[in-house]
PDB file of C-alpha atoms in Angstrom:
ATOM      1  CA  MET R   1      -1.938  22.564  -2.879  1.00 49.00           C
ATOM      2  CA  SER R   2      -2.810  20.055  -5.593  1.00 57.00           C
ATOM      3  CA  TRP R   3      -3.366  16.371  -4.938  1.00 47.00           C
ATOM      4  CA  ARG R   4      -0.500  15.789  -7.362  1.00 56.00           C
ATOM      5  CA  SER R   5       3.206  15.804  -6.565  1.00 49.00           C
ATOM      6  CA  ALA R   6       4.410  18.655  -4.360  1.00 49.00           C
ATOM      7  CA  PRO R   7       7.783  19.633  -2.872  1.00 44.00           C
ATOM      8  CA  ASP R   8       8.607  18.474   0.628  1.00 48.00           C
ATOM      9  CA  GLN R   9      10.355  20.153   3.516  1.00 42.00           C
ATOM     10  CA  PRO R  10      13.987  18.956   3.785  1.00 41.00           C
ATOM     11  CA  LEU R  11      15.375  17.932   7.136  1.00 45.00           C
ATOM     12  CA  ARG R  12      17.935  20.107   8.846  1.00 46.00           C
ATOM     13  CA  PRO R  13      21.433  18.610   8.375  1.00 48.00           C
ATOM     14  CA  GLY R  14      23.538  17.280  11.220  1.00 55.00           C
ATOM     15  CA  GLN R  15      20.828  15.591  13.258  1.00 70.00           C
ATOM     16  CA  TRP R  16      21.763  12.021  14.149  1.00 69.00           C
ATOM     17  CA  TRP R  17      18.141  10.978  14.466  1.00 71.00           C
ATOM     18  CA  SER R  18      17.480  11.971  10.852  1.00 76.00           C
ATOM     19  CA  HIS R  19      19.389   8.928   9.561  1.00 84.00           C
ATOM     20  CA  PRO R  20      17.002   6.572   7.694  1.00 88.00           C
ATOM     21  CA  VAL R  21      18.002   3.572   9.826  1.00 89.00           C
ATOM     22  CA  ILE R  22      17.287   5.439  13.068  1.00 92.00           C
ATOM     23  CA  ARG R  23      13.886   6.545  11.780  1.00 93.00           C
ATOM     24  CA  ALA R  24      13.067   2.995  10.659  1.00 94.00           C
ATOM     25  CA  VAL R  25      14.013   1.540  14.046  1.00 95.00           C
ATOM     26  CA  VAL R  26      11.961   4.135  15.916  1.00 96.00           C
ATOM     27  CA  PHE R  27       8.960   3.431  13.703  1.00 97.00           C
ATOM     28  CA  VAL R  28       9.134  -0.328  14.312  1.00 95.00           C
ATOM     29  CA  VAL R  29       9.673   0.045  18.075  1.00 96.00           C
ATOM     30  CA  VAL R  30       6.738   2.414  18.522  1.00 95.00           C
ATOM     31  CA  MET R  31       4.434   0.372  16.317  1.00 94.00           C
ATOM     32  CA  VAL R  32       5.242  -2.895  18.095  1.00 92.00           C
ATOM     33  CA  ALA R  33       4.892  -1.294  21.525  1.00 91.00           C
ATOM     34  CA  VAL R  34       1.444   0.091  20.716  1.00 89.00           C
ATOM     35  CA  ALA R  35       0.312  -3.117  19.017  1.00 84.00           C
ATOM     36  CA  MET R  36       1.302  -5.168  22.076  1.00 82.00           C
ATOM     37  CA  THR R  37      -1.314  -3.378  24.144  1.00 78.00           C
ATOM     38  CA  THR R  38      -4.012  -5.328  22.291  1.00 70.00           C
ATOM     39  CA  ALA R  39      -2.109  -8.619  22.563  1.00 65.00           C
ATOM     40  CA  VAL R  40      -3.213  -8.979  26.194  1.00 65.00           C
ATOM     41  CA  PHE R  41      -6.865  -9.013  25.158  1.00 61.00           C
ATOM     42  CA  GLU R  42      -6.127 -11.359  22.265  1.00 59.00           C
ATOM     43  CA  GLN R  43      -4.576 -13.961  24.553  1.00 58.00           C
ATOM     44  CA  ASP R  44      -7.669 -14.046  26.749  1.00 57.00           C
ATOM     45  CA  GLY R  45     -10.046 -13.918  23.792  1.00 58.00           C
ATOM     46  CA  ARG R  46     -12.033 -11.179  25.498  1.00 61.00           C
ATOM     47  CA  ALA R  47     -11.996  -8.523  22.801  1.00 62.00           C
ATOM     48  CA  PRO R  48     -13.994  -8.487  19.547  1.00 67.00           C
ATOM     49  CA  ASP R  49     -12.167  -8.421  16.218  1.00 72.00           C
ATOM     50  CA  TRP R  50     -12.617  -4.697  15.739  1.00 75.00           C
ATOM     51  CA  VAL R  51     -10.442  -4.069  18.796  1.00 77.00           C
ATOM     52  CA  TYR R  52      -7.484  -5.884  17.226  1.00 80.00           C
ATOM     53  CA  LEU R  53      -8.062  -4.122  13.914  1.00 85.00           C
ATOM     54  CA  THR R  54      -8.271  -0.734  15.573  1.00 87.00           C
ATOM     55  CA  GLY R  55      -5.097  -1.512  17.508  1.00 87.00           C
ATOM     56  CA  GLN R  56      -3.251  -2.285  14.277  1.00 89.00           C
ATOM     57  CA  LEU R  57      -4.440   0.956  12.721  1.00 94.00           C
ATOM     58  CA  VAL R  58      -3.584   3.094  15.741  1.00 93.00           C
ATOM     59  CA  ALA R  59      -0.146   1.472  16.040  1.00 95.00           C
ATOM     60  CA  SER R  60       0.857   2.307  12.463  1.00 96.00           C
ATOM     61  CA  VAL R  61      -0.584   5.832  12.542  1.00 97.00           C
ATOM     62  CA  LEU R  62       1.021   6.705  15.886  1.00 96.00           C
ATOM     63  CA  ALA R  63       4.418   5.287  14.875  1.00 97.00           C
ATOM     64  CA  TYR R  64       4.253   7.252  11.616  1.00 97.00           C
ATOM     65  CA  ALA R  65       3.346  10.432  13.512  1.00 97.00           C
ATOM     66  CA  VAL R  66       6.341  10.026  15.833  1.00 96.00           C
ATOM     67  CA  VAL R  67       8.711   9.707  12.874  1.00 95.00           C
ATOM     68  CA  VAL R  68       7.386  12.487  10.639  1.00 94.00           C
ATOM     69  CA  LEU R  69       6.389  15.006  13.303  1.00 93.00           C
ATOM     70  CA  LEU R  70       9.090  14.532  15.927  1.00 92.00           C
ATOM     71  CA  LEU R  71      12.133  13.135  14.106  1.00 91.00           C
ATOM     72  CA  GLU R  72      11.609  14.724  10.696  1.00 90.00           C
ATOM     73  CA  ASN R  73       9.861  17.854  11.966  1.00 89.00           C
ATOM     74  CA  ARG R  74       7.515  17.984   8.959  1.00 89.00           C
ATOM     75  CA  ARG R  75       4.211  19.652   9.829  1.00 87.00           C
ATOM     76  CA  PRO R  76       2.238  18.651   7.969  1.00 89.00           C
ATOM     77  CA  PRO R  77       4.063  15.903   6.052  1.00 92.00           C
ATOM     78  CA  VAL R  78       3.395  16.545   2.380  1.00 93.00           C
ATOM     79  CA  GLU R  79       2.223  12.990   1.673  1.00 95.00           C
ATOM     80  CA  VAL R  80      -0.760  13.340   4.030  1.00 95.00           C
ATOM     81  CA  ASP R  81      -1.277  17.092   3.903  1.00 94.00           C
ATOM     82  CA  PRO R  82      -5.035  17.591   4.535  1.00 94.00           C
ATOM     83  CA  SER R  83      -5.201  20.094   1.673  1.00 93.00           C
ATOM     84  CA  ARG R  84      -4.415  17.249  -0.725  1.00 93.00           C
ATOM     85  CA  TRP R  85      -7.407  15.103   0.272  1.00 95.00           C
ATOM     86  CA  ARG R  86      -8.697  15.133  -3.330  1.00 95.00           C
ATOM     87  CA  GLY R  87      -6.167  12.419  -4.033  1.00 96.00           C
ATOM     88  CA  LEU R  88      -8.360  10.004  -2.079  1.00 97.00           C
ATOM     89  CA  PRO R  89     -11.344   9.964  -4.496  1.00 97.00           C
ATOM     90  CA  VAL R  90      -8.899   9.890  -7.419  1.00 97.00           C
ATOM     91  CA  GLY R  91      -7.296   6.779  -5.942  1.00 97.00           C
ATOM     92  CA  LEU R  92     -10.667   5.197  -5.178  1.00 98.00           C
ATOM     93  CA  GLY R  93     -11.636   5.675  -8.814  1.00 97.00           C
ATOM     94  CA  ILE R  94      -8.406   4.125 -10.111  1.00 97.00           C
ATOM     95  CA  GLY R  95      -8.671   1.110  -7.808  1.00 97.00           C
ATOM     96  CA  THR R  96     -12.333   0.519  -8.635  1.00 97.00           C
ATOM     97  CA  ALA R  97     -11.770   0.778 -12.382  1.00 97.00           C
ATOM     98  CA  ALA R  98      -8.754  -1.553 -12.338  1.00 96.00           C
ATOM     99  CA  CYS R  99     -10.617  -4.192 -10.334  1.00 97.00           C
ATOM    100  CA  LEU R 100     -13.677  -4.055 -12.593  1.00 97.00           C
ATOM    101  CA  VAL R 101     -11.497  -4.422 -15.697  1.00 97.00           C
ATOM    102  CA  VAL R 102      -9.713  -7.481 -14.278  1.00 97.00           C
ATOM    103  CA  PHE R 103     -12.972  -9.084 -13.123  1.00 97.00           C
ATOM    104  CA  ALA R 104     -14.702  -8.392 -16.441  1.00 97.00           C
ATOM    105  CA  VAL R 105     -11.874  -9.950 -18.457  1.00 97.00           C
ATOM    106  CA  LEU R 106     -11.860 -13.057 -16.254  1.00 97.00           C
ATOM    107  CA  TRP R 107     -15.645 -13.405 -16.447  1.00 97.00           C
ATOM    108  CA  ALA R 108     -15.736 -12.876 -20.214  1.00 97.00           C
ATOM    109  CA  GLY R 109     -12.974 -15.456 -20.690  1.00 96.00           C
ATOM    110  CA  GLY R 110     -14.732 -18.052 -18.547  1.00 96.00           C
ATOM    111  CA  TRP R 111     -12.105 -17.880 -15.804  1.00 97.00           C
ATOM    112  CA  ARG R 112     -14.549 -16.472 -13.234  1.00 97.00           C
ATOM    113  CA  THR R 113     -18.092 -17.705 -12.692  1.00 96.00           C
ATOM    114  CA  ILE R 114     -20.939 -15.674 -11.198  1.00 95.00           C
ATOM    115  CA  GLU R 115     -23.473 -17.783  -9.325  1.00 94.00           C
ATOM    116  CA  GLY R 116     -25.748 -15.022  -8.082  1.00 94.00           C
ATOM    117  CA  THR R 117     -25.846 -12.486  -5.299  1.00 93.00           C
ATOM    118  CA  ASN R 118     -25.917 -12.632  -1.524  1.00 92.00           C
ATOM    119  CA  SER R 119     -27.724  -9.732   0.100  1.00 88.00           C
ATOM    120  CA  HIS R 120     -26.804 -11.117   3.534  1.00 87.00           C
ATOM    121  CA  ALA R 121     -23.056 -11.027   2.937  1.00 86.00           C
ATOM    122  CA  PRO R 122     -21.240  -9.362   5.844  1.00 84.00           C
ATOM    123  CA  LEU R 123     -20.006  -5.921   4.880  1.00 87.00           C
ATOM    124  CA  LEU R 124     -19.210  -3.784   7.919  1.00 88.00           C
ATOM    125  CA  GLN R 125     -16.222  -5.694   9.283  1.00 88.00           C
ATOM    126  CA  PRO R 126     -14.715  -6.543   5.846  1.00 90.00           C
ATOM    127  CA  LEU R 127     -15.035  -2.896   4.812  1.00 93.00           C
ATOM    128  CA  PHE R 128     -13.304  -1.770   7.989  1.00 93.00           C
ATOM    129  CA  MET R 129     -10.640  -4.483   7.826  1.00 92.00           C
ATOM    130  CA  MET R 130      -9.766  -4.225   4.116  1.00 93.00           C
ATOM    131  CA  GLY R 131     -10.856  -0.742   3.154  1.00 94.00           C
ATOM    132  CA  VAL R 132      -9.661   1.149   6.226  1.00 95.00           C
ATOM    133  CA  VAL R 133      -7.194  -0.797   8.366  1.00 95.00           C
ATOM    134  CA  ALA R 134      -5.292  -2.680   5.643  1.00 95.00           C
ATOM    135  CA  ALA R 135      -5.214   0.216   3.184  1.00 97.00           C
ATOM    136  CA  ILE R 136      -4.094   2.867   5.673  1.00 97.00           C
ATOM    137  CA  SER R 137      -1.708   0.827   7.819  1.00 97.00           C
ATOM    138  CA  GLU R 138      -0.034  -0.984   4.908  1.00 97.00           C
ATOM    139  CA  GLU R 139       0.459   2.187   2.881  1.00 98.00           C
ATOM    140  CA  ILE R 140       1.913   3.975   5.891  1.00 98.00           C
ATOM    141  CA  ILE R 141       4.343   1.095   6.487  1.00 97.00           C
ATOM    142  CA  PHE R 142       5.363   0.296   2.915  1.00 97.00           C
ATOM    143  CA  ARG R 143       5.149   3.647   1.144  1.00 97.00           C
ATOM    144  CA  GLY R 144       5.015   6.270   3.903  1.00 96.00           C
ATOM    145  CA  ILE R 145       8.002   4.779   5.743  1.00 96.00           C
ATOM    146  CA  LEU R 146       9.829   1.979   3.888  1.00 97.00           C
ATOM    147  CA  PHE R 147       9.743   3.512   0.398  1.00 97.00           C
ATOM    148  CA  ARG R 148      10.763   6.978   1.565  1.00 94.00           C
ATOM    149  CA  LEU R 149      13.664   5.794   3.704  1.00 94.00           C
ATOM    150  CA  VAL R 150      15.036   3.348   1.133  1.00 95.00           C
ATOM    151  CA  GLU R 151      14.753   5.973  -1.609  1.00 93.00           C
ATOM    152  CA  ALA R 152      17.165   8.216   0.302  1.00 89.00           C
ATOM    153  CA  GLY R 153      19.903   5.640  -0.343  1.00 89.00           C
ATOM    154  CA  LEU R 154      18.873   3.513  -3.317  1.00 93.00           C
ATOM    155  CA  GLY R 155      16.890   6.050  -5.276  1.00 93.00           C
ATOM    156  CA  THR R 156      13.405   5.714  -6.745  1.00 95.00           C
ATOM    157  CA  TRP R 157      13.951   2.487  -8.673  1.00 97.00           C
ATOM    158  CA  GLY R 158      15.686   0.770  -5.762  1.00 97.00           C
ATOM    159  CA  ALA R 159      12.964   1.855  -3.332  1.00 96.00           C
ATOM    160  CA  THR R 160      10.301   0.585  -5.720  1.00 97.00           C
ATOM    161  CA  LEU R 161      11.927  -2.860  -5.982  1.00 97.00           C
ATOM    162  CA  VAL R 162      12.625  -3.210  -2.253  1.00 97.00           C
ATOM    163  CA  SER R 163       9.200  -2.053  -1.082  1.00 97.00           C
ATOM    164  CA  ALA R 164       7.467  -4.236  -3.689  1.00 97.00           C
ATOM    165  CA  ALA R 165       9.452  -7.336  -2.704  1.00 97.00           C
ATOM    166  CA  VAL R 166       8.764  -6.862   1.017  1.00 97.00           C
ATOM    167  CA  PHE R 167       5.102  -6.073   0.312  1.00 97.00           C
ATOM    168  CA  GLY R 168       4.700  -9.341  -1.592  1.00 95.00           C
ATOM    169  CA  LEU R 169       6.651 -11.370   0.953  1.00 95.00           C
ATOM    170  CA  VAL R 170       4.522 -10.379   3.954  1.00 93.00           C
ATOM    171  CA  HIS R 171       1.429 -11.807   2.241  1.00 92.00           C
ATOM    172  CA  ILE R 172       2.899 -15.319   2.222  1.00 92.00           C
ATOM    173  CA  ASN R 173       1.671 -15.815   5.804  1.00 88.00           C
ATOM    174  CA  ASN R 174      -2.004 -15.502   4.847  1.00 88.00           C
ATOM    175  CA  PRO R 175      -4.109 -18.674   5.382  1.00 89.00           C
ATOM    176  CA  GLN R 176      -4.507 -19.557   1.685  1.00 88.00           C
ATOM    177  CA  ALA R 177      -1.318 -17.925   0.457  1.00 86.00           C
ATOM    178  CA  THR R 178       0.797 -19.306  -2.366  1.00 89.00           C
ATOM    179  CA  TRP R 179       4.281 -18.315  -3.463  1.00 92.00           C
ATOM    180  CA  TRP R 180       2.969 -17.310  -6.864  1.00 94.00           C
ATOM    181  CA  GLY R 181       0.338 -15.147  -5.180  1.00 93.00           C
ATOM    182  CA  ALA R 182       3.040 -13.356  -3.167  1.00 94.00           C
ATOM    183  CA  VAL R 183       5.131 -12.844  -6.301  1.00 95.00           C
ATOM    184  CA  ALA R 184       2.082 -11.582  -8.198  1.00 96.00           C
ATOM    185  CA  ILE R 185       1.294  -9.046  -5.469  1.00 96.00           C
ATOM    186  CA  ALA R 186       4.895  -7.825  -5.557  1.00 96.00           C
ATOM    187  CA  LEU R 187       4.805  -7.476  -9.361  1.00 95.00           C
ATOM    188  CA  GLU R 188       1.441  -5.755  -9.568  1.00 94.00           C
ATOM    189  CA  ALA R 189       0.381  -3.918  -6.421  1.00 95.00           C
ATOM    190  CA  GLY R 190       3.819  -3.568  -4.849  1.00 96.00           C
ATOM    191  CA  MET R 191       5.369  -2.042  -7.960  1.00 97.00           C
ATOM    192  CA  MET R 192       2.368   0.074  -8.899  1.00 97.00           C
ATOM    193  CA  PHE R 193       1.802   1.507  -5.418  1.00 98.00           C
ATOM    194  CA  GLY R 194       5.473   2.462  -5.118  1.00 97.00           C
ATOM    195  CA  LEU R 195       5.585   4.121  -8.533  1.00 97.00           C
ATOM    196  CA  LEU R 196       2.293   5.919  -7.933  1.00 97.00           C
ATOM    197  CA  TYR R 197       3.617   7.281  -4.664  1.00 97.00           C
ATOM    198  CA  ALA R 198       6.868   8.353  -6.336  1.00 96.00           C
ATOM    199  CA  LEU R 199       4.908  10.294  -8.958  1.00 95.00           C
ATOM    200  CA  THR R 200       2.328  11.933  -6.689  1.00 95.00           C
ATOM    201  CA  ARG R 201       4.091  11.985  -3.294  1.00 95.00           C
ATOM    202  CA  SER R 202       0.621  11.428  -1.879  1.00 96.00           C
ATOM    203  CA  LEU R 203      -0.497   8.716   0.514  1.00 97.00           C
ATOM    204  CA  TRP R 204      -4.053   9.891  -0.113  1.00 97.00           C
ATOM    205  CA  VAL R 205      -3.895   8.523  -3.662  1.00 97.00           C
ATOM    206  CA  VAL R 206      -2.288   5.165  -2.890  1.00 98.00           C
ATOM    207  CA  ILE R 207      -4.542   4.576   0.119  1.00 98.00           C
ATOM    208  CA  GLY R 208      -7.535   5.213  -2.145  1.00 98.00           C
ATOM    209  CA  VAL R 209      -6.336   2.759  -4.790  1.00 98.00           C
ATOM    210  CA  HIS R 210      -5.494   0.131  -2.164  1.00 97.00           C
ATOM    211  CA  ALA R 211      -8.837   0.495  -0.359  1.00 97.00           C
ATOM    212  CA  ALA R 212     -10.945   0.347  -3.525  1.00 97.00           C
ATOM    213  CA  TRP R 213      -9.033  -2.653  -4.884  1.00 97.00           C
ATOM    214  CA  ASN R 214      -9.495  -4.608  -1.644  1.00 96.00           C
ATOM    215  CA  VAL R 215     -13.168  -3.744  -1.161  1.00 96.00           C
ATOM    216  CA  MET R 216     -14.184  -4.284  -4.772  1.00 96.00           C
ATOM    217  CA  GLN R 217     -12.550  -7.676  -5.173  1.00 95.00           C
ATOM    218  CA  GLY R 218     -13.616  -9.060  -1.787  1.00 93.00           C
ATOM    219  CA  PRO R 219     -16.796  -7.698  -0.144  1.00 94.00           C
ATOM    220  CA  ILE R 220     -18.312  -6.606  -3.469  1.00 95.00           C
ATOM    221  CA  LEU R 221     -17.234  -9.070  -6.195  1.00 96.00           C
ATOM    222  CA  GLY R 222     -16.730 -12.115  -3.973  1.00 94.00           C
ATOM    223  CA  SER R 223     -13.079 -12.889  -4.671  1.00 94.00           C
ATOM    224  CA  ALA R 224     -10.631 -14.009  -2.033  1.00 92.00           C
ATOM    225  CA  VAL R 225      -8.356 -11.132  -1.008  1.00 93.00           C
ATOM    226  CA  SER R 226      -4.656 -12.019  -0.911  1.00 92.00           C
ATOM    227  CA  GLY R 227      -5.491 -15.532   0.256  1.00 87.00           C
ATOM    228  CA  ALA R 228      -6.788 -14.126   3.555  1.00 88.00           C
ATOM    229  CA  THR R 229     -10.512 -14.543   2.797  1.00 85.00           C
ATOM    230  CA  HIS R 230     -12.571 -16.994   0.755  1.00 89.00           C
ATOM    231  CA  ASN R 231     -14.066 -16.868  -2.713  1.00 89.00           C
ATOM    232  CA  GLY R 232     -17.833 -16.385  -2.782  1.00 85.00           C
ATOM    233  CA  ASP R 233     -18.085 -14.278   0.384  1.00 89.00           C
ATOM    234  CA  GLY R 234     -19.144 -11.009  -1.280  1.00 92.00           C
ATOM    235  CA  LEU R 235     -22.344  -9.396  -2.474  1.00 94.00           C
ATOM    236  CA  VAL R 236     -21.630 -11.101  -5.792  1.00 95.00           C
ATOM    237  CA  VAL R 237     -21.137 -14.843  -5.358  1.00 95.00           C
ATOM    238  CA  SER R 238     -18.277 -15.688  -7.706  1.00 95.00           C
ATOM    239  CA  HIS R 239     -15.638 -18.401  -7.975  1.00 95.00           C
ATOM    240  CA  PRO R 240     -12.475 -18.965 -10.017  1.00 95.00           C
ATOM    241  CA  ALA R 241     -12.627 -21.354 -12.964  1.00 96.00           C
ATOM    242  CA  GLY R 242     -10.008 -22.894 -15.218  1.00 93.00           C
ATOM    243  CA  PRO R 243      -6.216 -22.668 -14.795  1.00 95.00           C
ATOM    244  CA  GLU R 244      -5.198 -21.067 -11.487  1.00 94.00           C
ATOM    245  CA  LEU R 245      -2.483 -19.067 -13.218  1.00 95.00           C
ATOM    246  CA  ILE R 246      -5.194 -17.173 -15.093  1.00 96.00           C
ATOM    247  CA  SER R 247      -8.074 -17.266 -12.601  1.00 96.00           C
ATOM    248  CA  GLY R 248      -6.026 -16.656  -9.456  1.00 95.00           C
ATOM    249  CA  GLY R 249      -7.433 -19.750  -7.743  1.00 93.00           C
ATOM    250  CA  ILE R 250      -7.932 -19.740  -3.990  1.00 93.00           C
ATOM    251  CA  PHE R 251      -5.588 -16.765  -3.568  1.00 94.00           C
ATOM    252  CA  GLY R 252      -7.965 -14.434  -5.420  1.00 94.00           C
ATOM    253  CA  LEU R 253      -7.817 -11.989  -8.300  1.00 95.00           C
ATOM    254  CA  GLU R 254      -4.365 -10.791  -7.312  1.00 94.00           C
ATOM    255  CA  ALA R 255      -2.823 -14.131  -8.326  1.00 95.00           C
ATOM    256  CA  SER R 256      -4.395 -13.893 -11.766  1.00 96.00           C
ATOM    257  CA  LEU R 257      -2.108 -13.327 -14.738  1.00 97.00           C
ATOM    258  CA  VAL R 258      -4.749 -10.914 -16.013  1.00 97.00           C
ATOM    259  CA  ALA R 259      -4.346  -8.754 -12.898  1.00 97.00           C
ATOM    260  CA  VAL R 260      -0.559  -8.837 -13.231  1.00 97.00           C
ATOM    261  CA  LEU R 261      -0.788  -7.636 -16.848  1.00 97.00           C
ATOM    262  CA  VAL R 262      -3.298  -4.866 -16.076  1.00 96.00           C
ATOM    263  CA  TRP R 263      -1.315  -3.505 -13.141  1.00 97.00           C
ATOM    264  CA  THR R 264       1.970  -3.841 -15.058  1.00 96.00           C
ATOM    265  CA  ALA R 265       0.515  -1.723 -17.864  1.00 96.00           C
ATOM    266  CA  ILE R 266      -0.323   0.975 -15.308  1.00 96.00           C
ATOM    267  CA  SER R 267       3.169   0.667 -13.798  1.00 97.00           C
ATOM    268  CA  LEU R 268       4.818   1.144 -17.194  1.00 97.00           C
ATOM    269  CA  TRP R 269       2.813   4.329 -17.719  1.00 97.00           C
ATOM    270  CA  LEU R 270       3.927   5.546 -14.296  1.00 97.00           C
ATOM    271  CA  VAL R 271       7.576   4.775 -15.118  1.00 97.00           C
ATOM    272  CA  ARG R 272       7.304   6.818 -18.299  1.00 97.00           C
ATOM    273  CA  SER R 273       5.646   9.684 -16.431  1.00 96.00           C
ATOM    274  CA  LEU R 274       8.371   9.703 -13.770  1.00 96.00           C
ATOM    275  CA  VAL R 275      11.112   9.837 -16.393  1.00 96.00           C
ATOM    276  CA  VAL R 276       9.422  12.440 -18.590  1.00 96.00           C
ATOM    277  CA  GLN R 277       8.639  14.699 -15.640  1.00 93.00           C
ATOM    278  CA  GLY R 278      12.116  14.307 -14.167  1.00 92.00           C
ATOM    279  CA  ARG R 279      10.879  12.963 -10.829  1.00 92.00           C
ATOM    280  CA  VAL R 280      13.280  10.023 -10.551  1.00 93.00           C
ATOM    281  CA  VAL R 281      15.614  10.246  -7.543  1.00 92.00           C
ATOM    282  CA  ALA R 282      19.057   8.813  -8.326  1.00 90.00           C
ATOM    283  CA  PRO R 283      20.849   6.494  -5.855  1.00 90.00           C
ATOM    284  CA  LEU R 284      22.975   8.208  -3.230  1.00 84.00           C
ATOM    285  CA  TRP R 285      26.309   7.163  -4.756  1.00 83.00           C
ATOM    286  CA  ARG R 286      25.324   8.536  -8.163  1.00 81.00           C
ATOM    287  CA  ARG R 287      24.183  11.811  -6.646  1.00 75.00           C
ATOM    288  CA  ARG R 288      27.557  12.143  -4.928  1.00 75.00           C
ATOM    289  CA  LEU R 289      29.469  11.427  -8.133  1.00 79.00           C
ATOM    290  CA  THR R 290      27.512  13.910 -10.175  1.00 72.00           C
ATOM    291  CA  ALA R 291      27.202  16.425  -7.331  1.00 56.00           C
ATOM    292  CA  GLY R 292      23.576  16.817  -8.322  1.00 47.00           C
ATOM    293  CA  PRO R 293      20.730  17.946  -6.084  1.00 46.00           C
ATOM    294  CA  ALA R 294      20.212  15.806  -3.007  1.00 47.00           C
ATOM    295  CA  ALA R 295      17.324  13.408  -2.890  1.00 46.00           C
ATOM    296  CA  PRO R 296      14.336  14.245  -0.745  1.00 49.00           C
ATOM    297  CA  ARG R 297      15.091  13.073   2.808  1.00 44.00           C
ATOM    298  CA  TRP R 298      11.505  12.104   3.489  1.00 44.00           C
TER     299      TRP R 298
END
């Protein structure tokens, strides 16, 4: 099976637990229940950070497994089929290239300064937190669950808008978050990740893009990541300069207008590809009116 888009296995009709709302509720309940097991340690301050991070990762993976394996009876689910692992390096390449382009434009325009390097910059925990935990858990939640379930009712475009808006909104709680930063994330990463998933039906690809983007901008190039870390903490010591709208300011590269334009260009190409290849799922009410093929109930 290719790393590109592949057909999925439809659910058997007539099962009450196959309803998107039921699957969403089950996912949230299982994820919260598992995540609460680490809350006890957090309250006492007895566990190191990697325990909380691992708990977050396990919670999302286990909740996803319950939904796709037990409720949807998809084995393996096409979006994480092991035979499609080649999507991961493809995604890593896309994310790395996009981040380097954004950083290079900002540096060349004088909107990002490079002050040197820091060979003692911490790497292990940031790599695990941003490249593994954030990339996997967030893509499972927002594309593997939210996008798929919303698409069953609102179609591809509706699922893209909803998942992007929620994805941007959740970042407003980060320590150095700004409303523009949250909007920028929704416009760039939220839209692009949703469209990329719609085209490839592969979590391998979007996880790769997400992981590379996070790791390159933060631990490597020294930018704040979604307002959750600080500028200058990477192997490259760099800081924003000039207008925050262009540089991204304390929020990081993601709040830069340059990043929004680069990711939007990629999103427009994905939109065209979806339309040309006929991979757009229509909303439920339109499918009923036209009596066309049912949308994937993924």
